[in-house]
């Protein structure tokens, strides 16, 4: 291996022959000439033809005819004269006279013919016993003196809910009052205080429901509710209608005699 590197050994494939080098150069030059020369053969000085631009042109629309000329002023004046002349020849019924009358004539009656006929003897085609100036095909003998039917009774007032006592609305008279019983158990425990209740009274004055607004003790609340349910009031009448109401009642429980 060292001999091959230092070229101290004879190698038959590396003979220095000048002919092979010349042939190799000639072949490479021929190939390079063909690669460069073949494209140059197709080159030309003439420019490529540019395609023409295609355009579509529409025909110009026909011009509309001009409007007809207005009629001359003389023709319009001549057409307006007959209308003015006819209007002047036929004045209105209530038009003021242009010339002074030669004599004084009585004014014609302004009452129309149908009204005069109705006053004199009724309307033509009417029914016997009708009213002068009435409609055609009325009631035979007229309306007469038949009494009109009485008006319908007014509708009953809608039921309303209970109103709250206060302000200008005074509490009705208390007919029956029952004091609450102090429970023995509460007295033994020395339970005292204030119980506030809200009572709903029906239209007859009877207490129908009770709600506790302020509680002190279950025993005191129960005694206060049972006593308030037995209370009776006079009915509250508003606009002639008995109305339920709501009021607040306060009970005070104390051990003092």
mmCIF file of C-alpha atoms in Angstrom:
data_model
loop_
_atom_site.group_PDB
_atom_site.id
_atom_site.type_symbol
_atom_site.label_atom_id
_atom_site.label_comp_id
_atom_site.label_asym_id
_atom_site.label_seq_id
_atom_site.Cartn_x
_atom_site.Cartn_y
_atom_site.Cartn_z
ATOM 1 C CA UNK A 1 0.000 0.000 0.000
ATOM 2 C CA UNK A 2 2.843 2.408 0.832
ATOM 3 C CA UNK A 3 4.450 1.581 -2.459
ATOM 4 C CA UNK A 4 1.386 2.713 -4.407
ATOM 5 C CA UNK A 5 1.366 6.087 -2.655
ATOM 6 C CA UNK A 6 5.055 6.796 -3.177
ATOM 7 C CA UNK A 7 4.869 5.597 -6.831
ATOM 8 C CA UNK A 8 7.747 3.298 -6.278
ATOM 9 C CA UNK A 9 5.760 0.430 -7.785
ATOM 10 C CA UNK A 10 4.963 0.042 -11.477
ATOM 11 C CA UNK A 11 1.269 0.600 -12.284
ATOM 12 C CA UNK A 12 0.206 -0.288 -15.812
ATOM 13 C CA UNK A 13 -2.999 1.817 -15.852
ATOM 14 C CA UNK A 14 -1.119 5.076 -15.288
ATOM 15 C CA UNK A 15 1.019 5.122 -18.361
ATOM 16 C CA UNK A 16 1.783 8.635 -19.501
ATOM 17 C CA UNK A 17 0.559 8.568 -23.138
ATOM 18 C CA UNK A 18 0.130 12.076 -24.813
ATOM 19 C CA UNK A 19 -2.259 10.750 -27.450
ATOM 20 C CA UNK A 20 -5.022 9.916 -24.986
ATOM 21 C CA UNK A 21 -4.920 13.442 -23.570
ATOM 22 C CA UNK A 22 -5.335 14.991 -26.983
ATOM 23 C CA UNK A 23 -8.291 12.768 -27.815
ATOM 24 C CA UNK A 24 -9.960 13.593 -24.500
ATOM 25 C CA UNK A 25 -9.567 17.325 -25.052
ATOM 26 C CA UNK A 26 -10.959 17.056 -28.566
ATOM 27 C CA UNK A 27 -14.039 15.128 -27.404
ATOM 28 C CA UNK A 28 -14.762 17.594 -24.600
ATOM 29 C CA UNK A 29 -14.407 20.562 -26.971
ATOM 30 C CA UNK A 30 -16.794 18.965 -29.451
ATOM 31 C CA UNK A 31 -19.438 18.332 -26.793
ATOM 32 C CA UNK A 32 -19.158 21.912 -25.440
ATOM 33 C CA UNK A 33 -19.474 23.331 -28.973
ATOM 34 C CA UNK A 34 -22.623 21.325 -29.625
ATOM 35 C CA UNK A 35 -24.198 22.446 -26.320
ATOM 36 C CA UNK A 36 -23.546 26.135 -27.080
ATOM 37 C CA UNK A 37 -24.008 26.159 -30.827
ATOM 38 C CA UNK A 38 -27.289 24.269 -31.231
ATOM 39 C CA UNK A 39 -29.397 26.940 -29.424
ATOM 40 C CA UNK A 40 -27.695 29.695 -31.442
ATOM 41 C CA UNK A 41 -28.808 28.091 -34.700
ATOM 42 C CA UNK A 42 -32.462 28.727 -33.859
ATOM 43 C CA UNK A 43 -31.973 32.437 -32.988
ATOM 44 C CA UNK A 44 -33.274 35.020 -35.476
ATOM 45 C CA UNK A 45 -33.418 38.803 -35.695
ATOM 46 C CA UNK A 46 -37.172 38.907 -36.538
ATOM 47 C CA UNK A 47 -39.506 39.872 -33.644
ATOM 48 C CA UNK A 48 -42.513 37.670 -32.821
ATOM 49 C CA UNK A 49 -45.843 38.725 -34.236
ATOM 50 C CA UNK A 50 -48.161 40.445 -31.729
ATOM 51 C CA UNK A 51 -51.839 39.316 -31.974
ATOM 52 C CA UNK A 52 -54.280 42.034 -32.899
ATOM 53 C CA UNK A 53 -56.721 43.315 -30.257
ATOM 54 C CA UNK A 54 -60.322 42.222 -30.864
ATOM 55 C CA UNK A 55 -63.033 44.757 -29.906
ATOM 56 C CA UNK A 56 -66.832 44.650 -30.263
ATOM 57 C CA UNK A 57 -68.495 47.964 -31.100
ATOM 58 C CA UNK A 58 -72.298 48.234 -30.669
ATOM 59 C CA UNK A 59 -74.403 50.283 -33.005
ATOM 60 C CA UNK A 60 -75.404 53.757 -31.872
ATOM 61 C CA UNK A 61 -79.132 53.829 -30.828
ATOM 62 C CA UNK A 62 -81.430 55.932 -32.885
ATOM 63 C CA UNK A 63 -82.191 59.419 -31.574
ATOM 64 C CA UNK A 64 -85.811 59.759 -30.291
ATOM 65 C CA UNK A 65 -87.989 62.201 -32.188
ATOM 66 C CA UNK A 66 -88.328 65.672 -30.640
ATOM 67 C CA UNK A 67 -91.578 66.542 -28.791
ATOM 68 C CA UNK A 68 -94.280 68.334 -30.777
ATOM 69 C CA UNK A 69 -94.167 72.114 -30.532
ATOM 70 C CA UNK A 70 -96.709 73.837 -28.263
ATOM 71 C CA UNK A 71 -99.783 75.330 -29.944
ATOM 72 C CA UNK A 72 -99.539 78.997 -30.776
ATOM 73 C CA UNK A 73 -100.877 81.562 -28.324
ATOM 74 C CA UNK A 74 -103.585 82.741 -30.720
ATOM 75 C CA UNK A 75 -105.165 79.253 -30.870
ATOM 76 C CA UNK A 76 -105.236 78.934 -27.054
ATOM 77 C CA UNK A 77 -106.834 82.382 -26.706
ATOM 78 C CA UNK A 78 -109.484 81.487 -29.310
ATOM 79 C CA UNK A 79 -110.275 78.228 -27.469
ATOM 80 C CA UNK A 80 -110.614 80.065 -24.146
ATOM 81 C CA UNK A 81 -112.997 82.739 -25.508
ATOM 82 C CA UNK A 82 -116.016 80.412 -26.127
ATOM 83 C CA UNK A 83 -115.795 79.005 -22.589
ATOM 84 C CA UNK A 84 -115.688 82.502 -21.090
ATOM 85 C CA UNK A 85 -118.543 83.611 -23.302
ATOM 86 C CA UNK A 86 -120.719 80.642 -22.294
ATOM 87 C CA UNK A 87 -119.968 81.301 -18.620
ATOM 88 C CA UNK A 88 -120.941 84.938 -19.055
ATOM 89 C CA UNK A 89 -124.210 84.009 -20.817
ATOM 90 C CA UNK A 90 -125.269 81.539 -18.064
ATOM 91 C CA UNK A 91 -124.820 83.387 -14.769
ATOM 92 C CA UNK A 92 -125.526 81.625 -11.500
ATOM 93 C CA UNK A 93 -128.856 81.803 -9.705
ATOM 94 C CA UNK A 94 -127.495 83.977 -6.922
ATOM 95 C CA UNK A 95 -125.165 86.081 -9.117
ATOM 96 C CA UNK A 96 -125.486 89.851 -8.737
ATOM 97 C CA UNK A 97 -127.046 91.603 -11.746
ATOM 98 C CA UNK A 98 -124.706 93.626 -13.874
ATOM 99 C CA UNK A 99 -127.325 96.137 -15.141
ATOM 100 C CA UNK A 100 -129.906 97.995 -13.082
ATOM 101 C CA UNK A 101 -133.428 96.480 -13.456
ATOM 102 C CA UNK A 102 -136.054 98.600 -15.168
ATOM 103 C CA UNK A 103 -138.742 97.723 -12.600
ATOM 104 C CA UNK A 104 -138.992 96.273 -9.115
ATOM 105 C CA UNK A 105 -140.176 92.661 -9.066
ATOM 106 C CA UNK A 106 -141.125 90.543 -6.002
ATOM 107 C CA UNK A 107 -138.504 87.987 -4.923
ATOM 108 C CA UNK A 108 -139.345 84.338 -5.669
ATOM 109 C CA UNK A 109 -140.176 82.018 -2.776
ATOM 110 C CA UNK A 110 -137.106 80.217 -1.398
ATOM 111 C CA UNK A 111 -139.038 77.159 -0.170
ATOM 112 C CA UNK A 112 -138.317 74.175 -2.359
ATOM 113 C CA UNK A 113 -141.119 72.220 -3.978
ATOM 114 C CA UNK A 114 -140.751 69.003 -1.930
ATOM 115 C CA UNK A 115 -140.826 70.907 1.360
ATOM 116 C CA UNK A 116 -143.894 72.930 0.338
ATOM 117 C CA UNK A 117 -145.706 69.799 -0.687
ATOM 118 C CA UNK A 118 -144.815 68.148 2.610
ATOM 119 C CA UNK A 119 -146.211 71.060 4.615
ATOM 120 C CA UNK A 120 -149.371 71.211 2.546
ATOM 121 C CA UNK A 121 -150.300 67.578 2.197
ATOM 122 C CA UNK A 122 -147.327 65.300 2.919
ATOM 123 C CA UNK A 123 -144.632 63.847 0.729
ATOM 124 C CA UNK A 124 -145.666 62.073 -2.434
ATOM 125 C CA UNK A 125 -145.476 58.331 -1.864
ATOM 126 C CA UNK A 126 -145.730 58.649 1.935
ATOM 127 C CA UNK A 127 -147.992 56.613 4.249
ATOM 128 C CA UNK A 128 -151.166 57.874 5.832
ATOM 129 C CA UNK A 129 -150.706 59.238 9.318
ATOM 130 C CA UNK A 130 -147.001 60.051 8.830
ATOM 131 C CA UNK A 131 -145.233 63.118 10.162
ATOM 132 C CA UNK A 132 -144.754 66.072 7.765
ATOM 133 C CA UNK A 133 -141.210 66.053 6.464
ATOM 134 C CA UNK A 134 -140.716 62.370 7.476
ATOM 135 C CA UNK A 135 -139.133 59.605 5.416
ATOM 136 C CA UNK A 136 -140.870 57.527 2.773
ATOM 137 C CA UNK A 137 -142.413 54.140 3.648
ATOM 138 C CA UNK A 138 -142.783 55.041 7.335
ATOM 139 C CA UNK A 139 -145.075 53.475 9.969
ATOM 140 C CA UNK A 140 -148.830 53.629 9.384
ATOM 141 C CA UNK A 141 -150.395 55.981 11.908
ATOM 142 C CA UNK A 142 -147.019 57.447 12.897
ATOM 143 C CA UNK A 143 -144.966 56.581 15.967
ATOM 144 C CA UNK A 144 -147.775 57.623 18.286
ATOM 145 C CA UNK A 145 -147.130 58.156 21.976
ATOM 146 C CA UNK A 146 -145.558 54.772 22.746
ATOM 147 C CA UNK A 147 -143.384 54.949 25.842
ATOM 148 C CA UNK A 148 -139.682 54.277 25.436
ATOM 149 C CA UNK A 149 -138.315 51.133 27.126
ATOM 150 C CA UNK A 150 -136.635 51.760 30.482
ATOM 151 C CA UNK A 151 -132.837 51.993 30.461
ATOM 152 C CA UNK A 152 -130.912 48.873 31.462
ATOM 153 C CA UNK A 153 -129.905 48.654 35.118
ATOM 154 C CA UNK A 154 -126.367 49.753 35.936
ATOM 155 C CA UNK A 155 -123.817 46.950 36.100
ATOM 156 C CA UNK A 156 -123.066 45.515 39.487
ATOM 157 C CA UNK A 157 -119.834 46.821 41.007
ATOM 158 C CA UNK A 158 -116.884 44.523 40.633
ATOM 159 C CA UNK A 159 -115.806 42.784 43.852
ATOM 160 C CA UNK A 160 -112.815 44.468 45.408
ATOM 161 C CA UNK A 161 -110.247 43.214 47.838
ATOM 162 C CA UNK A 162 -109.953 44.248 51.476
ATOM 163 C CA UNK A 163 -108.923 47.854 52.122
ATOM 164 C CA UNK A 164 -106.445 48.859 54.797
ATOM 165 C CA UNK A 165 -107.628 50.978 57.674
ATOM 166 C CA UNK A 166 -105.674 54.206 58.053
ATOM 167 C CA UNK A 167 -105.709 57.891 57.184
ATOM 168 C CA UNK A 168 -109.243 59.131 56.472
ATOM 169 C CA UNK A 169 -110.577 55.571 56.545
ATOM 170 C CA UNK A 170 -111.626 55.053 60.164
ATOM 171 C CA UNK A 171 -111.935 51.701 61.897
ATOM 172 C CA UNK A 172 -115.561 50.489 62.184
ATOM 173 C CA UNK A 173 -117.106 50.076 65.620
ATOM 174 C CA UNK A 174 -115.910 47.082 67.615
ATOM 175 C CA UNK A 175 -119.020 45.076 68.528
ATOM 176 C CA UNK A 176 -117.348 42.221 70.441
ATOM 177 C CA UNK A 177 -113.943 42.258 72.127
ATOM 178 C CA UNK A 178 -112.283 39.281 73.815
ATOM 179 C CA UNK A 179 -109.132 39.781 75.894
ATOM 180 C CA UNK A 180 -106.381 37.164 75.531
ATOM 181 C CA UNK A 181 -105.773 34.752 78.398
ATOM 182 C CA UNK A 182 -102.340 34.910 79.933
ATOM 183 C CA UNK A 183 -101.009 31.315 79.769
ATOM 184 C CA UNK A 184 -100.026 29.889 83.163
ATOM 185 C CA UNK A 185 -96.794 28.537 81.768
ATOM 186 C CA UNK A 186 -95.833 31.960 80.424
ATOM 187 C CA UNK A 187 -96.702 33.573 83.737
ATOM 188 C CA UNK A 188 -94.599 31.031 85.617
ATOM 189 C CA UNK A 189 -91.655 31.716 83.313
ATOM 190 C CA UNK A 190 -92.262 35.490 83.608
ATOM 191 C CA UNK A 191 -92.570 35.820 79.809
ATOM 192 C CA UNK A 192 -93.852 39.304 78.952
ATOM 193 C CA UNK A 193 -93.845 41.514 75.887
ATOM 194 C CA UNK A 194 -95.822 42.936 72.993
ATOM 195 C CA UNK A 195 -97.445 40.876 70.190
ATOM 196 C CA UNK A 196 -98.547 42.706 67.009
ATOM 197 C CA UNK A 197 -101.129 41.006 64.766
ATOM 198 C CA UNK A 198 -102.729 41.814 61.424
ATOM 199 C CA UNK A 199 -106.385 40.809 61.054
ATOM 200 C CA UNK A 200 -108.450 40.550 57.872
ATOM 201 C CA UNK A 201 -112.148 41.231 58.486
ATOM 202 C CA UNK A 202 -114.786 40.140 55.957
ATOM 203 C CA UNK A 203 -117.751 42.171 54.702
ATOM 204 C CA UNK A 204 -119.916 40.995 57.647
ATOM 205 C CA UNK A 205 -117.408 42.210 60.252
ATOM 206 C CA UNK A 206 -116.043 38.777 61.276
ATOM 207 C CA UNK A 207 -112.291 38.156 61.562
ATOM 208 C CA UNK A 208 -111.454 35.551 58.933
ATOM 209 C CA UNK A 209 -107.639 35.429 59.127
ATOM 210 C CA UNK A 210 -104.877 36.581 61.474
ATOM 211 C CA UNK A 211 -101.158 37.001 60.762
ATOM 212 C CA UNK A 212 -98.399 37.616 63.345
ATOM 213 C CA UNK A 213 -96.342 40.696 62.479
ATOM 214 C CA UNK A 214 -94.234 40.773 65.659
ATOM 215 C CA UNK A 215 -93.770 37.691 67.805
ATOM 216 C CA UNK A 216 -92.716 37.594 71.465
ATOM 217 C CA UNK A 217 -93.185 33.932 72.412
ATOM 218 C CA UNK A 218 -95.109 31.004 70.950
ATOM 219 C CA UNK A 219 -97.386 30.832 74.009
ATOM 220 C CA UNK A 220 -98.209 34.552 73.861
ATOM 221 C CA UNK A 221 -98.712 34.471 70.072
ATOM 222 C CA UNK A 222 -101.198 31.599 70.325
ATOM 223 C CA UNK A 223 -103.222 33.293 73.079
ATOM 224 C CA UNK A 224 -103.355 36.577 71.122
ATOM 225 C CA UNK A 225 -104.468 34.899 67.861
ATOM 226 C CA UNK A 226 -107.227 32.888 69.585
ATOM 227 C CA UNK A 227 -108.608 36.009 71.268
ATOM 228 C CA UNK A 228 -108.520 38.135 68.079
ATOM 229 C CA UNK A 229 -110.420 35.530 66.038
ATOM 230 C CA UNK A 230 -113.467 36.083 68.306
ATOM 231 C CA UNK A 231 -113.640 39.827 67.731
ATOM 232 C CA UNK A 232 -116.582 41.288 65.736
ATOM 233 C CA UNK A 233 -116.793 44.642 63.939
ATOM 234 C CA UNK A 234 -119.558 46.630 62.288
ATOM 235 C CA UNK A 235 -119.523 46.171 58.469
ATOM 236 C CA UNK A 236 -117.443 48.725 56.562
ATOM 237 C CA UNK A 237 -119.700 50.273 53.874
ATOM 238 C CA UNK A 238 -118.017 52.119 50.981
ATOM 239 C CA UNK A 239 -120.266 53.659 48.296
ATOM 240 C CA UNK A 240 -123.145 51.565 49.596
ATOM 241 C CA UNK A 241 -121.230 48.285 49.282
ATOM 242 C CA UNK A 242 -119.990 46.277 52.324
ATOM 243 C CA UNK A 243 -116.221 45.944 51.942
ATOM 244 C CA UNK A 244 -113.692 43.777 53.817
ATOM 245 C CA UNK A 245 -110.795 45.558 55.495
ATOM 246 C CA UNK A 246 -107.436 44.937 57.144
ATOM 247 C CA UNK A 247 -106.269 46.410 60.476
ATOM 248 C CA UNK A 248 -103.451 45.987 62.978
ATOM 249 C CA UNK A 249 -104.018 44.974 66.597
ATOM 250 C CA UNK A 250 -101.442 45.123 69.429
ATOM 251 C CA UNK A 251 -101.565 43.020 72.625
ATOM 252 C CA UNK A 252 -99.338 43.667 75.652
ATOM 253 C CA UNK A 253 -98.688 40.805 78.071
ATOM 254 C CA UNK A 254 -97.472 41.783 81.533
ATOM 255 C CA UNK A 255 -97.343 40.120 84.967
ATOM 256 C CA UNK A 256 -98.697 43.218 86.667
ATOM 257 C CA UNK A 257 -102.253 42.954 87.934
#
